Amino acid sequence: MHILVDHRTTYSYTEPAANVVQALRLTPANHDAQYIRSWRVDLDVNGSVRESVDAFGNRLTIFYADSPLMSLTVTVTGEADVTDTHGVYRGPEALPPLVYLRSTPLTEPCAAIVDMARTAERPERLPTLHALMRAAHDHMNFDTAETDVATPAAEAFARERGVCQDFAHIFIAAARAIGIPARYVSGHLARAEDPTQEAAHAWAEALVPDLGWVAFDPANGISATDAYLRVAIGLDYLDAAPVRGARRGGGAETMAVHVHAADAVRQRQGGTGQ
């Protein structure tokens, strides 16, 4: 699929914010199933930029604002070709797989998540992961008002509500609880029925022997297809967040996100009325 992305994040402050630094994990990399045709990250304020690669192998852009500001908009535009590999990722790895057994505050499993994981266990790993994805999907209800970026997996699981981030954290926590390396993935999902979204998407990858890392999207109950554009990975959301920052002052902060991720063919057909 040829995917077009338009992703904008705007921060607004009630008072001038000084020493603003933004860590941007917004730029995807090429791998065997993903080719980036073009990609651009722009900011609407003056500052300096440093490009690097983080410990997980993600492309990282650090932005330092030149002066205090009242608002900041980060705009991403890009095009990528994605091939359907039934969710299997084969690409460069920066860290050994066992790192992804490490629990974090956002992915610490509660007794109920451990019980779910044990119930999903099968003699082979791939069927176990599919059963685990279905269990997480069936347990949770999608609700944008119930959780936030700091909600741990156990809390979202108890509430039975959350967003794609929470579904991914629950799946990851459960997989690690039964000894399966799993990691968080942030990126974009080109939805045919709803290309305009309020946020980027999130899913998980788990390691299957003799196959590799396989992507599971418990929020939608499917493995990744060619509609999924992979951008960053980590132990949890904090490692792969599209935008994270620090500032001094600024008063109260509000954030507005607009994401449009679409199949280029469908978008062209829609534009011509076909």
CSV table of C-alpha atoms in Angstrom, one decimal:
chain,number,residue,atom,x,y,z
A,1,MET,CA,0.0,0.0,0.0
A,2,HIS,CA,1.2,3.5,-0.8
A,3,ILE,CA,0.4,5.5,2.4
A,4,LEU,CA,0.2,9.2,2.7
A,5,VAL,CA,0.6,10.8,6.1
A,6,ASP,CA,-0.2,14.3,7.4
A,7,HIS,CA,0.4,14.5,11.2
A,8,ARG,CA,0.3,17.7,13.2
A,9,THR,CA,0.7,18.2,16.9
A,10,THR,CA,0.2,21.7,18.4
A,11,TYR,CA,1.1,22.7,22.0
A,12,SER,CA,-0.3,25.9,23.4
A,13,TYR,CA,0.7,27.5,26.7
A,14,THR,CA,-1.1,30.1,28.9
A,15,GLU,CA,2.3,31.7,29.7
A,16,PRO,CA,5.6,31.9,27.8
A,17,ALA,CA,7.4,28.6,27.9
A,18,ALA,CA,11.2,28.8,28.0
A,19,ASN,CA,14.0,26.3,27.4
A,20,VAL,CA,11.6,24.2,25.3
A,21,VAL,CA,13.1,20.9,24.1
A,22,GLN,CA,11.2,18.3,22.1
A,23,ALA,CA,12.2,14.7,21.4
A,24,LEU,CA,10.6,13.6,18.2
A,25,ARG,CA,10.2,10.0,17.1
A,26,LEU,CA,8.3,10.8,14.0
A,27,THR,CA,10.5,9.5,11.2
A,28,PRO,CA,10.1,5.9,10.1
A,29,ALA,CA,13.0,3.8,8.7
A,30,ASN,CA,13.2,1.5,5.7
A,31,HIS,CA,13.0,-2.3,6.2
A,32,ASP,CA,12.2,-5.3,4.1
A,33,ALA,CA,8.5,-4.5,4.0
A,34,GLN,CA,8.5,-0.7,4.2
A,35,TYR,CA,10.1,1.9,1.9
A,36,ILE,CA,9.9,5.6,2.7
A,37,ARG,CA,9.4,7.6,-0.5
A,38,SER,CA,9.6,11.0,1.2
A,39,TRP,CA,9.4,12.3,4.7
A,40,ARG,CA,9.6,15.8,6.3
A,41,VAL,CA,9.3,17.1,9.8
A,42,ASP,CA,8.8,20.8,10.3
A,43,LEU,CA,8.4,23.1,13.3
A,44,ASP,CA,6.8,26.6,13.2
A,45,VAL,CA,9.3,28.2,15.6
A,46,ASN,CA,13.0,29.0,15.3
A,47,GLY,CA,15.5,26.7,16.9
A,48,SER,CA,18.2,24.1,16.4
A,49,VAL,CA,17.8,20.4,15.5
A,50,ARG,CA,20.0,17.4,16.2
A,51,GLU,CA,19.4,14.1,14.5
A,52,SER,CA,20.4,10.8,16.0
A,53,VAL,CA,19.4,7.2,16.6
A,54,ASP,CA,18.2,6.1,20.1
A,55,ALA,CA,19.0,2.9,22.0
A,56,PHE,CA,16.1,1.0,20.3
A,57,GLY,CA,17.2,2.0,16.8
A,58,ASN,CA,14.5,4.7,16.4
A,59,ARG,CA,15.3,7.8,14.4
A,60,LEU,CA,15.3,10.6,16.9
A,61,THR,CA,15.1,14.4,16.3
A,62,ILE,CA,15.9,16.7,19.2
A,63,PHE,CA,14.6,20.2,18.8
A,64,TYR,CA,15.8,23.2,21.0
A,65,ALA,CA,13.7,26.3,20.7
A,66,ASP,CA,15.7,29.6,20.4
A,67,SER,CA,13.4,31.7,22.6
A,68,PRO,CA,10.3,31.5,24.9
A,69,LEU,CA,7.1,30.7,23.0
A,70,MET,CA,3.3,30.5,23.5
A,71,SER,CA,2.7,27.7,21.0
A,72,LEU,CA,4.5,25.1,19.0
A,73,THR,CA,3.3,23.1,16.0
A,74,VAL,CA,5.1,20.0,14.7
A,75,THR,CA,4.1,19.0,11.2
A,76,VAL,CA,4.9,15.7,9.6
A,77,THR,CA,4.2,14.9,5.9
A,78,GLY,CA,5.3,11.8,4.2
A,79,GLU,CA,4.8,8.9,1.8
A,80,ALA,CA,5.7,5.3,2.2
A,81,ASP,CA,5.2,2.0,0.4
A,82,VAL,CA,4.3,-0.9,2.7
A,83,THR,CA,4.1,-4.6,1.8
A,84,ASP,CA,1.9,-7.1,3.6
A,85,THR,CA,4.1,-9.6,5.4
A,86,HIS,CA,1.3,-11.0,7.7
A,87,GLY,CA,2.7,-8.9,10.5
A,88,VAL,CA,6.2,-10.3,10.3
A,89,TYR,CA,9.0,-7.7,10.8
A,90,ARG,CA,12.5,-8.5,9.5
A,91,GLY,CA,14.9,-5.6,9.9
A,92,PRO,CA,17.9,-4.4,11.8
A,93,GLU,CA,17.8,-4.9,15.6
A,94,ALA,CA,19.7,-2.6,18.0
A,95,LEU,CA,19.1,-4.7,21.1
A,96,PRO,CA,18.9,-8.4,22.0
A,97,PRO,CA,15.4,-9.9,22.3
A,98,LEU,CA,15.7,-10.6,26.0
A,99,VAL,CA,15.7,-6.9,26.7
A,100,TYR,CA,12.0,-7.0,25.7
A,101,LEU,CA,11.2,-9.2,28.7
A,102,ARG,CA,11.9,-6.3,31.0
A,103,SER,CA,8.8,-4.9,32.8
A,104,THR,CA,8.2,-1.2,33.2
A,105,PRO,CA,5.7,0.8,35.4
A,106,LEU,CA,3.4,1.0,32.4
A,107,THR,CA,3.5,-2.7,31.6
A,108,GLU,CA,3.7,-4.3,35.0
A,109,PRO,CA,1.1,-7.1,35.0
A,110,CYS,CA,-1.5,-7.5,37.7
A,111,ALA,CA,-2.8,-10.9,38.8
A,112,ALA,CA,-5.7,-10.6,36.4
A,113,ILE,CA,-3.4,-10.0,33.4
A,114,VAL,CA,-1.3,-13.0,34.4
A,115,ASP,CA,-4.4,-15.1,34.6
A,116,MET,CA,-5.4,-14.0,31.1
A,117,ALA,CA,-2.0,-14.8,29.8
A,118,ARG,CA,-1.9,-18.3,31.3
A,119,THR,CA,-5.4,-19.0,30.0
A,120,ALA,CA,-4.3,-18.0,26.5
A,121,GLU,CA,-1.2,-20.3,26.5
A,122,ARG,CA,-1.1,-23.0,23.8
A,123,PRO,CA,1.6,-25.6,23.0
A,124,GLU,CA,3.1,-23.3,20.3
A,125,ARG,CA,3.9,-19.6,20.6
A,126,LEU,CA,2.1,-18.2,17.6
A,127,PRO,CA,-1.3,-19.6,18.5
A,128,THR,CA,-0.7,-18.4,22.1
A,129,LEU,CA,-0.1,-14.8,20.9
A,130,HIS,CA,-3.2,-14.9,18.7
A,131,ALA,CA,-5.2,-16.1,21.6
A,132,LEU,CA,-3.7,-13.5,23.8
A,133,MET,CA,-4.5,-10.7,21.3
A,134,ARG,CA,-8.1,-11.9,21.1
A,135,ALA,CA,-8.4,-12.1,24.9
A,136,ALA,CA,-7.1,-8.5,25.3
A,137,HIS,CA,-9.4,-7.3,22.5
A,138,ASP,CA,-12.5,-8.9,23.9
A,139,HIS,CA,-11.8,-7.7,27.5
A,140,MET,CA,-11.3,-4.1,26.6
A,141,ASN,CA,-13.7,-1.4,25.2
A,142,PHE,CA,-12.2,1.5,23.2
A,143,ASP,CA,-12.8,4.7,25.1
A,144,THR,CA,-10.8,7.9,24.6
A,145,ALA,CA,-12.0,9.5,27.9
A,146,GLU,CA,-11.1,6.8,30.4
A,147,THR,CA,-7.2,6.8,30.4
A,148,ASP,CA,-4.2,9.0,29.6
A,149,VAL,CA,-0.6,8.4,28.6
A,150,ALA,CA,0.4,7.7,32.2
A,151,THR,CA,-2.2,5.0,32.8
A,152,PRO,CA,-0.6,1.6,33.6
A,153,ALA,CA,-1.7,-1.6,31.9
A,154,ALA,CA,-3.1,-3.0,35.2
A,155,GLU,CA,-5.3,0.1,35.8
A,156,ALA,CA,-6.7,0.1,32.2
A,157,PHE,CA,-7.3,-3.6,32.4
A,158,ALA,CA,-9.3,-3.2,35.6
A,159,ARG,CA,-11.4,-0.4,34.1
A,160,GLU,CA,-11.9,-2.5,30.9
A,161,ARG,CA,-11.5,0.7,28.9
A,162,GLY,CA,-8.8,2.6,27.1
A,163,VAL,CA,-7.2,3.5,23.8
A,164,CYS,CA,-4.8,1.7,21.5
A,165,GLN,CA,-1.9,2.5,23.8
A,166,ASP,CA,-3.6,0.7,26.7
A,167,PHE,CA,-4.5,-2.4,24.5
A,168,ALA,CA,-0.8,-2.6,23.5
A,169,HIS,CA,0.5,-2.3,27.1
A,170,ILE,CA,-1.9,-5.0,28.3
A,171,PHE,CA,-0.8,-7.4,25.5
A,172,ILE,CA,2.8,-6.7,26.2
A,173,ALA,CA,2.4,-7.2,29.9
A,174,ALA,CA,0.7,-10.5,29.4
A,175,ALA,CA,3.2,-11.8,26.9
A,176,ARG,CA,6.1,-10.9,29.1
A,177,ALA,CA,4.4,-12.6,32.1
A,178,ILE,CA,4.6,-15.9,30.3
A,179,GLY,CA,8.1,-15.4,29.1
A,180,ILE,CA,7.6,-14.0,25.6
A,181,PRO,CA,9.6,-10.9,24.6
A,182,ALA,CA,7.2,-8.2,23.5
A,183,ARG,CA,7.6,-4.5,22.6
A,184,TYR,CA,5.5,-1.4,21.9
A,185,VAL,CA,5.2,0.0,18.4
A,186,SER,CA,4.0,3.5,17.4
A,187,GLY,CA,3.1,4.4,13.9
A,188,HIS,CA,0.2,5.0,11.6
A,189,LEU,CA,-2.8,3.0,10.4
A,190,ALA,CA,-4.3,3.9,7.1
A,191,ARG,CA,-8.0,3.2,7.8
A,192,ALA,CA,-10.1,2.9,4.7
A,193,GLU,CA,-13.2,4.0,6.5
A,194,ASP,CA,-11.7,6.8,8.7
A,195,PRO,CA,-8.4,8.2,7.5
A,196,THR,CA,-8.6,11.3,9.8
A,197,GLN,CA,-7.8,10.4,13.4
A,198,GLU,CA,-7.2,12.1,16.7
A,199,ALA,CA,-3.8,10.4,17.3
A,200,ALA,CA,-1.2,8.2,15.8
A,201,HIS,CA,-1.7,4.4,16.3
A,202,ALA,CA,0.0,1.9,18.6
A,203,TRP,CA,0.3,-1.9,18.5
A,204,ALA,CA,2.8,-4.5,19.7
A,205,GLU,CA,5.3,-6.9,18.4
A,206,ALA,CA,6.2,-10.3,20.0
A,207,LEU,CA,9.0,-12.7,19.2
A,208,VAL,CA,8.2,-16.0,17.6
A,209,PRO,CA,11.0,-18.5,17.2
A,210,ASP,CA,12.0,-19.3,13.6
A,211,LEU,CA,9.7,-16.5,12.4
A,212,GLY,CA,10.8,-13.3,13.9
A,213,TRP,CA,9.0,-10.3,15.4
A,214,VAL,CA,5.3,-10.5,14.6
A,215,ALA,CA,2.9,-7.5,14.9
A,216,PHE,CA,-0.3,-7.8,16.9
A,217,ASP,CA,-2.9,-5.0,17.1
A,218,PRO,CA,-5.2,-5.9,20.1
A,219,ALA,CA,-7.2,-2.7,19.7
A,220,ASN,CA,-8.4,-4.0,16.3
A,221,GLY,CA,-7.9,-7.7,17.0
A,222,ILE,CA,-5.7,-8.3,13.9
A,223,SER,CA,-2.1,-8.7,13.0
A,224,ALA,CA,-0.6,-5.8,11.1
A,225,THR,CA,-1.2,-5.5,7.4
A,226,ASP,CA,0.1,-3.3,4.6
A,227,ALA,CA,-2.0,-0.5,6.1
A,228,TYR,CA,0.4,-0.3,9.1
A,229,LEU,CA,3.3,2.1,8.9
A,230,ARG,CA,5.9,1.3,11.6
A,231,VAL,CA,7.7,4.4,13.1
A,232,ALA,CA,9.2,3.6,16.5
A,233,ILE,CA,9.5,0.8,19.1
A,234,GLY,CA,10.3,0.6,22.8
A,235,LEU,CA,9.5,-1.2,26.0
A,236,ASP,CA,6.4,0.9,26.4
A,237,TYR,CA,4.8,4.2,25.2
A,238,LEU,CA,7.4,6.4,26.8
A,239,ASP,CA,10.2,4.9,24.6
A,240,ALA,CA,8.3,5.3,21.3
A,241,ALA,CA,6.1,8.4,21.9
A,242,PRO,CA,5.9,10.5,18.8
A,243,VAL,CA,6.5,13.7,20.7
A,244,ARG,CA,7.9,14.2,24.2
A,245,GLY,CA,9.2,17.4,25.6
A,246,ALA,CA,10.4,19.5,28.5
A,247,ARG,CA,10.1,23.2,29.3
A,248,ARG,CA,10.4,25.8,32.0
A,249,GLY,CA,7.3,27.8,32.8
A,250,GLY,CA,4.5,28.0,30.3
A,251,GLY,CA,1.6,27.7,32.8
A,252,ALA,CA,-1.1,25.3,31.7
A,253,GLU,CA,-0.5,23.3,28.5
A,254,THR,CA,-3.0,22.0,26.0
A,255,MET,CA,-2.2,19.7,23.1
A,256,ALA,CA,-4.1,19.2,19.8
A,257,VAL,CA,-3.3,16.3,17.4
A,258,HIS,CA,-4.5,15.8,13.9
A,259,VAL,CA,-3.6,12.7,11.9
A,260,HIS,CA,-4.5,11.8,8.4
A,261,ALA,CA,-3.2,8.5,7.2
A,262,ALA,CA,-4.6,7.2,3.9
A,263,ASP,CA,-4.1,4.8,1.0
A,264,ALA,CA,-3.0,7.0,-1.8
A,265,VAL,CA,-5.1,5.1,-4.3
A,266,ARG,CA,-8.3,5.5,-2.3
A,267,GLN,CA,-7.5,9.1,-1.7
A,268,ARG,CA,-7.1,9.8,-5.4
A,269,GLN,CA,-10.3,8.0,-6.2
A,270,GLY,CA,-12.2,10.0,-3.6
A,271,GLY,CA,-10.8,13.2,-4.9
A,272,THR,CA,-12.0,12.4,-8.5
A,273,GLY,CA,-15.4,11.2,-7.3
A,274,GLN,CA,-14.8,7.7,-8.6
